[in-house]
Coordinates of C-alpha atoms in Angstrom, one line a residue:
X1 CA 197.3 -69.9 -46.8
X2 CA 196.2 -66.4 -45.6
X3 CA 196.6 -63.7 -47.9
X4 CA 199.7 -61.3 -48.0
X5 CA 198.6 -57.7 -46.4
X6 CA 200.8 -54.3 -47.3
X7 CA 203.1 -53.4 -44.5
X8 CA 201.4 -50.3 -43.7
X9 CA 197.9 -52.5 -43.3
X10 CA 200.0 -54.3 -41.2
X11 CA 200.9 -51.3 -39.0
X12 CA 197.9 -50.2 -39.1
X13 CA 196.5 -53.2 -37.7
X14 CA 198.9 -53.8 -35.1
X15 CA 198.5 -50.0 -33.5
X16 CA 194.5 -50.8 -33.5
X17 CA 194.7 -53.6 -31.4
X18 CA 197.5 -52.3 -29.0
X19 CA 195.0 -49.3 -28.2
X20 CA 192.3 -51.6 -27.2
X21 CA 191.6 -53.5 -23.8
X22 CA 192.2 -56.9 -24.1
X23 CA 189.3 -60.1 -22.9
X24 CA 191.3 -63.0 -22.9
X25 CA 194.8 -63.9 -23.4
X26 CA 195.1 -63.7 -26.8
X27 CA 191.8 -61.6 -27.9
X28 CA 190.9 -58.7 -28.6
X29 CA 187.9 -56.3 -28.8
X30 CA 186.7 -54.1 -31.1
X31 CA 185.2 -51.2 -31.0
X32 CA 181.9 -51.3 -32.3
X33 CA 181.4 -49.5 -36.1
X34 CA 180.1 -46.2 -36.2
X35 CA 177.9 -45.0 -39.0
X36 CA 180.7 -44.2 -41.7
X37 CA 182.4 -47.7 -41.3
X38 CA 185.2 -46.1 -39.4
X39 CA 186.5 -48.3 -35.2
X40 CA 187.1 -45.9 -32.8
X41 CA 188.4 -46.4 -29.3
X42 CA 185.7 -46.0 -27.0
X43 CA 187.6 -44.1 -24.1
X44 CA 188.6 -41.5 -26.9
X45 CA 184.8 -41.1 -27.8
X46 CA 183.9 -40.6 -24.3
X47 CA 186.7 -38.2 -23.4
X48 CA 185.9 -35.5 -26.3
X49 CA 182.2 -34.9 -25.0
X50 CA 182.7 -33.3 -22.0
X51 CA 185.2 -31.0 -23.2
X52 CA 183.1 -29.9 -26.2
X53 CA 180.3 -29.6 -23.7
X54 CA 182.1 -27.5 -21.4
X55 CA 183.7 -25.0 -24.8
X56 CA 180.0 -24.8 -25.8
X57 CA 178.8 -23.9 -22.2
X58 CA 182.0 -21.6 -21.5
X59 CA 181.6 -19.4 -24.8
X60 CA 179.9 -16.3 -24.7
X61 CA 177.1 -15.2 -27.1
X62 CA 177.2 -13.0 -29.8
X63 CA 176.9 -9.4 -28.0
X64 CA 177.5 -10.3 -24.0
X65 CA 179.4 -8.0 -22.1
X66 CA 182.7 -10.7 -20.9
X67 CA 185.1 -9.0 -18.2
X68 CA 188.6 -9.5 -19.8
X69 CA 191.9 -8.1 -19.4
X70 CA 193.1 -10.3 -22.7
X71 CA 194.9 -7.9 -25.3
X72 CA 193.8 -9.2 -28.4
X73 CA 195.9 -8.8 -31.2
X74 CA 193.6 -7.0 -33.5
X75 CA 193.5 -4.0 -30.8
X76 CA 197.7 -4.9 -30.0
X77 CA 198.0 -3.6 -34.0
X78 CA 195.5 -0.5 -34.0
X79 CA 197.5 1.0 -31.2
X80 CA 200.9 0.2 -32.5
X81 CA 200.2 1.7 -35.7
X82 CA 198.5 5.3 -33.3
X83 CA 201.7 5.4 -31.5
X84 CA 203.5 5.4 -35.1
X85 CA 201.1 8.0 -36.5
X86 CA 201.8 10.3 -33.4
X87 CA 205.6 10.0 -33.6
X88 CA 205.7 10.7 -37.0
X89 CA 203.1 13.5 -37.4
X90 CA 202.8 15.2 -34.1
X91 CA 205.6 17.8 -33.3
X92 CA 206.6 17.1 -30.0
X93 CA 206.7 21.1 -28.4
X94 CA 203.6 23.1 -27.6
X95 CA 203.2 26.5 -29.3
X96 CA 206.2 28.7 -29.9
X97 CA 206.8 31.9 -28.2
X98 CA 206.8 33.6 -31.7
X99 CA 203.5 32.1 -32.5
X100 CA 202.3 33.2 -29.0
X101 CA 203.8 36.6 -30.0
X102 CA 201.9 36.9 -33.2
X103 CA 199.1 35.6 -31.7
X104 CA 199.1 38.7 -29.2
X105 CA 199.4 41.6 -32.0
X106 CA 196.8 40.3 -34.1
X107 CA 193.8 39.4 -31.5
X108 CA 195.4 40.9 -28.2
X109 CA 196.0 39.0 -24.9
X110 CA 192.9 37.5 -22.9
X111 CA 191.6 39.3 -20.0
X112 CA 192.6 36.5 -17.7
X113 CA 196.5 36.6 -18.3
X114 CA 196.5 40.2 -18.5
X115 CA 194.9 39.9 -15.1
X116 CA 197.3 37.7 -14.0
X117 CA 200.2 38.9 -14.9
X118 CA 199.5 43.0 -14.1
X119 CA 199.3 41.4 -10.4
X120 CA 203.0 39.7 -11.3
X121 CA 204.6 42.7 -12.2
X122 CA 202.8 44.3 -9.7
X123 CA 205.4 42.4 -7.2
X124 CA 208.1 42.8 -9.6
X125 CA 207.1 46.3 -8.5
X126 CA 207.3 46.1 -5.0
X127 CA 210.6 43.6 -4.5
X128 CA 212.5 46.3 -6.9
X129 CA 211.2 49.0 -3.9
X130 CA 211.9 47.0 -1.2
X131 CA 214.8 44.7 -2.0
X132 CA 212.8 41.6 -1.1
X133 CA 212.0 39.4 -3.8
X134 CA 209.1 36.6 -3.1
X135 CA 208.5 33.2 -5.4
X136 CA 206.7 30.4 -5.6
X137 CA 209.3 28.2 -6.7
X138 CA 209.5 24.3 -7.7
X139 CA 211.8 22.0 -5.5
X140 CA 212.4 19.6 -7.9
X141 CA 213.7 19.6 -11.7
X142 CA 210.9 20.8 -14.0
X143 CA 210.1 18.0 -15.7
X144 CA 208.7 20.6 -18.9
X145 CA 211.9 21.3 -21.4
X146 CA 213.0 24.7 -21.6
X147 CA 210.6 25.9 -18.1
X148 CA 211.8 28.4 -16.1
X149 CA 214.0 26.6 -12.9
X150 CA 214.0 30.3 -11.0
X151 CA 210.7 30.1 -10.5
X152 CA 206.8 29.4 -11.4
X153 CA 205.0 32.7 -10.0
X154 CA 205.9 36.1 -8.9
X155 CA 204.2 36.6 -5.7
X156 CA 203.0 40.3 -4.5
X157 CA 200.7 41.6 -1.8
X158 CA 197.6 41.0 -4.3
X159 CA 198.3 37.2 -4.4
X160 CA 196.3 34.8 -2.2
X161 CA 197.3 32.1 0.6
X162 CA 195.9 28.5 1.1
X163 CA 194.1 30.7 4.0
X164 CA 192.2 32.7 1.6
X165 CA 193.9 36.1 2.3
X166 CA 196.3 37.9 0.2
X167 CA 199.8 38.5 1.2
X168 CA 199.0 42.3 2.5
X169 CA 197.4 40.4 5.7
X170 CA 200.5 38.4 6.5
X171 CA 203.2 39.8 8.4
X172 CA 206.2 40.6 5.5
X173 CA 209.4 41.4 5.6
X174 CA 209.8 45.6 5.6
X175 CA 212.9 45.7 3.4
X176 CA 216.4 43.5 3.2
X177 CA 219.8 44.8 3.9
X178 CA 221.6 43.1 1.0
X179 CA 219.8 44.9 -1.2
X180 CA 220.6 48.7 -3.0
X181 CA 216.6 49.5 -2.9
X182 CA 216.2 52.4 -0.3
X183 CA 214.8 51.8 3.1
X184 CA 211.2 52.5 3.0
X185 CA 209.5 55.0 5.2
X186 CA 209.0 54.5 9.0
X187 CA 205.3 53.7 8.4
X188 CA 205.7 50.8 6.8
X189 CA 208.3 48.8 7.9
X190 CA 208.1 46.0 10.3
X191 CA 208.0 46.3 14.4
X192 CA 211.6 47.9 15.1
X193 CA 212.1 49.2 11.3
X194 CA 214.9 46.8 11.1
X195 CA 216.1 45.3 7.5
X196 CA 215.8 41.8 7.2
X197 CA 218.9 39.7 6.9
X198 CA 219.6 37.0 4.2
X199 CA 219.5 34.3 7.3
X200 CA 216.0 35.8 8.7
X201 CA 214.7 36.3 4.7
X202 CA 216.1 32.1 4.0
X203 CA 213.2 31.1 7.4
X204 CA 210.5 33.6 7.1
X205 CA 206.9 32.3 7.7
X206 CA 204.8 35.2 7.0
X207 CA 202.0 34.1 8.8
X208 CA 198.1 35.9 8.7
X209 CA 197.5 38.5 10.7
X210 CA 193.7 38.1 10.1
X211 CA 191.7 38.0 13.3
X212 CA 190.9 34.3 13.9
X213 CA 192.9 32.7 11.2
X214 CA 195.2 29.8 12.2
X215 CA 197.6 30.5 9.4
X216 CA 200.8 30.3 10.2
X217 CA 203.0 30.9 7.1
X218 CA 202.2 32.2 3.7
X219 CA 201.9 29.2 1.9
X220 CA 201.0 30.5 -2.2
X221 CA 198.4 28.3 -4.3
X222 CA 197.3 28.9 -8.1
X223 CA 194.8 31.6 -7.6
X224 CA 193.4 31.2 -11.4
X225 CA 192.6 28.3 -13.7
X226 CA 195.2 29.7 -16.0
X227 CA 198.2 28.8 -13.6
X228 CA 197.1 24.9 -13.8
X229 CA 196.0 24.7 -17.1
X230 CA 192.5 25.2 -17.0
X231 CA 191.6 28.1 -19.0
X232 CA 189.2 27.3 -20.5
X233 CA 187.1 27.2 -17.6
X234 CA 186.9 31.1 -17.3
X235 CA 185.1 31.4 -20.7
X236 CA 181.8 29.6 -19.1
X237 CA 179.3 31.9 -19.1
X238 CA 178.3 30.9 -15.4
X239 CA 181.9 31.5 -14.5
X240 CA 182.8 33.0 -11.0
X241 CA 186.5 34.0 -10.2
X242 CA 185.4 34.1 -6.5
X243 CA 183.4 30.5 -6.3
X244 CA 187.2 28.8 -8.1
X245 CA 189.3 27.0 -6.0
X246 CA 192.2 24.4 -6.7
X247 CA 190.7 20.6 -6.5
X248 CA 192.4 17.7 -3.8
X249 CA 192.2 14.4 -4.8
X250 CA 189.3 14.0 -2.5
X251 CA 187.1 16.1 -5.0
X252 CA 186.8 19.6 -2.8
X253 CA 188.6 23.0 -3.2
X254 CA 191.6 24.0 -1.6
X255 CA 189.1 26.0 0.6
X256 CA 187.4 23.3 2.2
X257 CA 190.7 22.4 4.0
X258 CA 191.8 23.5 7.5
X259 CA 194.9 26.2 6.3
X260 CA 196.5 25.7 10.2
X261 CA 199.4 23.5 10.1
X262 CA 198.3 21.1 13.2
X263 CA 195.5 19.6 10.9
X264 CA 198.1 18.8 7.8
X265 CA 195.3 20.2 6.0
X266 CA 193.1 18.1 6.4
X267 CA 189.5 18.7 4.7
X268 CA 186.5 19.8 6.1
X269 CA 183.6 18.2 4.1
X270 CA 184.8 14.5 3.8
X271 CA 186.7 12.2 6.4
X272 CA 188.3 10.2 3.9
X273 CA 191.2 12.7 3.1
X274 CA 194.4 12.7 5.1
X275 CA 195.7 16.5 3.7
X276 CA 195.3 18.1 1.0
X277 CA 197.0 16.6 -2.2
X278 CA 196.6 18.4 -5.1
X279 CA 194.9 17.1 -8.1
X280 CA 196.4 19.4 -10.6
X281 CA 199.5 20.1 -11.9
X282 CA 201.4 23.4 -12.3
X283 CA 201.2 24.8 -15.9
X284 CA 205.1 26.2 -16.5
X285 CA 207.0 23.1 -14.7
X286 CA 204.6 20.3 -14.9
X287 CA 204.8 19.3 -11.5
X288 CA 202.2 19.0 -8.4
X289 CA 201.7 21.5 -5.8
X290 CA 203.2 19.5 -3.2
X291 CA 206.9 19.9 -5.0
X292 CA 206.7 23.6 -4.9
X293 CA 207.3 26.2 -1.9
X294 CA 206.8 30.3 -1.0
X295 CA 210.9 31.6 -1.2
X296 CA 211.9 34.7 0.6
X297 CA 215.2 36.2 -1.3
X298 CA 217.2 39.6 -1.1
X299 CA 218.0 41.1 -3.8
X300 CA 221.7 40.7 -2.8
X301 CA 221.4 36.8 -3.1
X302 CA 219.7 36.5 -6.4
X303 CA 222.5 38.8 -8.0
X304 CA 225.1 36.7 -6.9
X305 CA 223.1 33.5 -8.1
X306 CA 223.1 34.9 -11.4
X307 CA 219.0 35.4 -11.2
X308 CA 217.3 38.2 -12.6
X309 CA 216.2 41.2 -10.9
X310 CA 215.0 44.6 -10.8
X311 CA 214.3 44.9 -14.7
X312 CA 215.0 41.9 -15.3
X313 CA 213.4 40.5 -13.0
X314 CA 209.3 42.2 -14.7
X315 CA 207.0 39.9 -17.3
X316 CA 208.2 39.9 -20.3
X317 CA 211.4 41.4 -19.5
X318 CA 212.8 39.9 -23.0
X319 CA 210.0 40.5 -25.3
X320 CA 209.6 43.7 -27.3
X321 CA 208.0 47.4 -26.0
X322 CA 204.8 46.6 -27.9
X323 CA 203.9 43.4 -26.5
X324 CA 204.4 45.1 -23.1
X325 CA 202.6 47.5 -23.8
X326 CA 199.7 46.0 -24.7
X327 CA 199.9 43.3 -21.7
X328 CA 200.7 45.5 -19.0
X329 CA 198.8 48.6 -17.2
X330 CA 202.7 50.1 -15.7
X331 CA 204.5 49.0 -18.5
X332 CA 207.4 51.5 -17.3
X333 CA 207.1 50.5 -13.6
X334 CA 206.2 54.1 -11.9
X335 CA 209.4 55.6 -14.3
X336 CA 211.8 52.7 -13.2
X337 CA 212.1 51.7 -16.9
X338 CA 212.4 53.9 -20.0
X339 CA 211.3 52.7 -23.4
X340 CA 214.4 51.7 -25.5
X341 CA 215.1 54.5 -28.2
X342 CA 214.4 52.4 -31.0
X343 CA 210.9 52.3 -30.3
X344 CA 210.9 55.7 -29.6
X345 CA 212.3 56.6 -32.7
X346 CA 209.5 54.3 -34.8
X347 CA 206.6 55.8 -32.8
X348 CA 207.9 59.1 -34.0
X349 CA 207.8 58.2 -37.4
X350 CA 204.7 56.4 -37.3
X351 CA 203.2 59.4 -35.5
X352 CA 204.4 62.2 -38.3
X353 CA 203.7 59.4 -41.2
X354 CA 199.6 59.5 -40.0
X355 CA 200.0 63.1 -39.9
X356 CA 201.1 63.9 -43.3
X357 CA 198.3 63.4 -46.3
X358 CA 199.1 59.9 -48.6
X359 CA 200.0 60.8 -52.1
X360 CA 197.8 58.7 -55.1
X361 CA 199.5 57.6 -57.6
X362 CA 196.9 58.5 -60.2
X363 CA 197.0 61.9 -59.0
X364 CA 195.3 63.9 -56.0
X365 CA 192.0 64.2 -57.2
X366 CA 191.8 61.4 -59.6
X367 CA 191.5 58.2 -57.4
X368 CA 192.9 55.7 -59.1
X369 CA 194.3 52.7 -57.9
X370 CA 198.1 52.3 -58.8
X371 CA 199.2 49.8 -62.1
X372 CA 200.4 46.2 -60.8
X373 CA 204.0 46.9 -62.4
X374 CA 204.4 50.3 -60.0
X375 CA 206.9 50.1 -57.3
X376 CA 203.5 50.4 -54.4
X377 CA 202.1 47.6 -56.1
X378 CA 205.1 45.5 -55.8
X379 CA 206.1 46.5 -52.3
X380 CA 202.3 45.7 -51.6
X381 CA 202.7 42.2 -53.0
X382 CA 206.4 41.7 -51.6
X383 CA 205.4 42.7 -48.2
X384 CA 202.3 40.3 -48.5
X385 CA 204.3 37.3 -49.1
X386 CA 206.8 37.7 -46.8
X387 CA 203.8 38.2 -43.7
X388 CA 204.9 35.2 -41.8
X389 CA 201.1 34.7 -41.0
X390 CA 199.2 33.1 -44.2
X391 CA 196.0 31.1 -44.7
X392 CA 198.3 27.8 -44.4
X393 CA 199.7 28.6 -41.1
X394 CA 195.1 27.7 -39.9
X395 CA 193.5 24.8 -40.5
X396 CA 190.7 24.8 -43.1
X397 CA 188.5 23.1 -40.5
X398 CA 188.7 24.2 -37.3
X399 CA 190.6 27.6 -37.7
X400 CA 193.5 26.3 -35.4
X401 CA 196.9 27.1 -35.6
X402 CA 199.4 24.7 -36.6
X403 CA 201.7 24.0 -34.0
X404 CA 205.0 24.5 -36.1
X405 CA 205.6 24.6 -39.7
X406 CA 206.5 20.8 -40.1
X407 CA 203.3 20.1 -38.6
X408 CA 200.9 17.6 -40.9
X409 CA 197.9 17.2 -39.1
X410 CA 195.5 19.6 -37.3
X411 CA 196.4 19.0 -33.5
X412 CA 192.6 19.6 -32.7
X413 CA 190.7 18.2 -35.3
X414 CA 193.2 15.7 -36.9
X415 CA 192.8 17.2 -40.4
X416 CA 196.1 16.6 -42.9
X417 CA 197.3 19.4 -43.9
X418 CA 197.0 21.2 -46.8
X419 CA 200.3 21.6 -49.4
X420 CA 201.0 24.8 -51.3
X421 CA 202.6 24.2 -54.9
X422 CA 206.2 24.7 -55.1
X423 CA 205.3 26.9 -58.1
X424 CA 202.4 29.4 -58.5
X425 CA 200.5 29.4 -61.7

């Protein structure tokens, strides 16, 4: 009598034989042993070489270079926890207009935006004279919050055309007759002397009246790095204004394209580029130069769009005297604008407060520096702690200034912050 096996010998058993290929009828084969005693089906043995053959021969060694557009998830989780970092500690608006202000009084404005914008008020000038008011102005929303949707550039005779002449070589429009600006003299107004109507102003082309230029209409582009963003480019030290020009996608200036409109301006140097598409993007509305366009307004029409003009209508129109002042050569626009009294009135007692001799408090002859519990001491000390502009408002690195006072990091170098005390010892 055969010995009694366990049931799960018995399964066992059973699922061994039914994976093998049978010989007879009733036998079965099997697999020869392997070195630890254990049968195994030789199909199974057979079918796991190749594919640890072709893993082997498929895996790349330690330091190749493997094209792969595989995310893994080690760099799925470093970039997940940057965009948290950013959202959290980053402010999301660019500097302030009071920082810019402060900025201004303390160090002064750069010699490129005071260029810039004496040549803007310079045809805020001319359109309060003549009635005529000319902007380069964006056609579609401004995709910056809070940019200005009248317009991106004040355009006078000193501003230049994708032609490379300025605006005094095109033919423009004399004066406009819905406007309350005189007419100007006979000399130079336009053939016939005749005002320009709202209807002729809405289609005017303005084209060069160069000798050989195929210009046909004014058509404005960022003269300066500064108007695209690129400032920094004028503090090279092998900088040229002249030698500038506004990049196409193609990789050449805005002056290596034909300016006529027959040849969609279409480059010179390369036969690759189809017109000229601009590779930059406007710095006050964010947008390309294709979405922009040269606007020819009376003075009449912008007054009843509820646009500034006249006053208004100059740089920094809304800022205070002294900030003009120190921006703009014609501050007062030939006599057109008076200072307001107020500022008057402090100048004048500025003026007679240098004038008069500063009493000591130790006396006149003494010298002596006045006690910390005197009332110039502490107006000295109250005056210093309420300066808006303290050693916490830079970074201790890099000398930047913080973005806005909720600001933890250093937007340049990436340095946190550093935290006052709530209390001073």
């Amino acid at each position: 009598m055969p010995p009694k096996l366990p049931l799960s010998a018995k399964r066992t058993s059973t699922a061994s034989s039914a994976s093998l290929p049978a010989t007879g009828p009733h036998r079965r084969q099997l697999a020869p042993p392997t070195e630890s005693g254990n049968a195994r089906a030789p199909p199974c043995a057979h079918a796991a070489a190749p594919s640890t053959a072709l893993v082997n021969k498929s895996r790349p060694a330690y330091g190749e270079l493997v094209e792969s557009d595989e995310v893994h998830d080690e760099i799925r989780a470093l970039g997940t926890e940057v965009k948290s970092m950013i959202a959290q500690h980053l402010p999301r608006h660019g500097t302030s207009e009071k920082q810019v202000v402060w900025g201004v009084r303390e160090f002064g404005p750069s010699k490129e935006s005071r260029a810039a914008l004496n040549k803007e008020n310079e045809a805020a000038k001319l359109a309060w004279e003549r009635g005529v008011y000319c902007v380069w102005r964006c056609t579609e929303p401004p995709k910056l919050r809070g940019a200005n949707n009248d317009f991106c550039c004040r355009l006078g005779y000193r501003h230049v055309c994708f032609c490379g002449h300025p605006m005094a070589a095109h033919k423009t429009p004399a004066s406009a007759s819905n406007a309350s600006a005189a007419p100007p003299s006979s000399s130079s107004t336009s053939p016939g002397g005749t005002p320009a109507s709202d209807r002729q102003l809405a289609q005017w082309k303005a084209p060069c009246e160069e000798a050989g230029c195929a210009c046909s209409s004014f058509s404005y582009i960022p003269n300066t790095p500064l108007e695209i963003g690129e400032g920094w480019l004028t503090r090279r030290a092998n900088w040229k204004p002249s030698a500038w020009s506004a990049k196409c996608r193609c990789g050449h200036g805005h002056k290596d394209h034909d300016p006529s409109s027959s040849s969609l301006l279409r480059c010179r140097s390369c036969g690759g580029c189809s017109g000229f598409t601009s590779a930059f993007l406007c710095v006050v509305c964010d947008l390309p130069w294709e979405a922009h366009e040269t606007v020819w307004e009376s003075e009449g029409v912008r007054a009843k769009g509820g646009l500034p003009v006249r006053e208004a209508y100059a740089p920094l129109a809304d800022l205070e005297w002294d900030i003009r002042e120190m921006v703009l050569t014609d501050v007062t626009m030939g006599g057109k604008i008076e200072p307001p009294a107020t500022y008057l009135a402090l100048q004048g007692s500025q003026n007679a407060s240098s004038r008069s001799p500063r009493r000591r408090v130790g006396g006149s002859s003494s010298g002596a520096l006045p006690p910390l519990s005197s009332p110039e001491a502490r107006g000295t000390q109250a005056s210093t702690a309420a300066d808006p502009v303290l050693d916490a408002e830079y970074c201790p690195g890099c000398a930047t200034v913080y973005r806005s006072t909720t600001s933890n990091f250093c937007s340049k170098c990436g340095q946190p912050r550093p935290r006052r005390p709530n209390k001073l010892r």
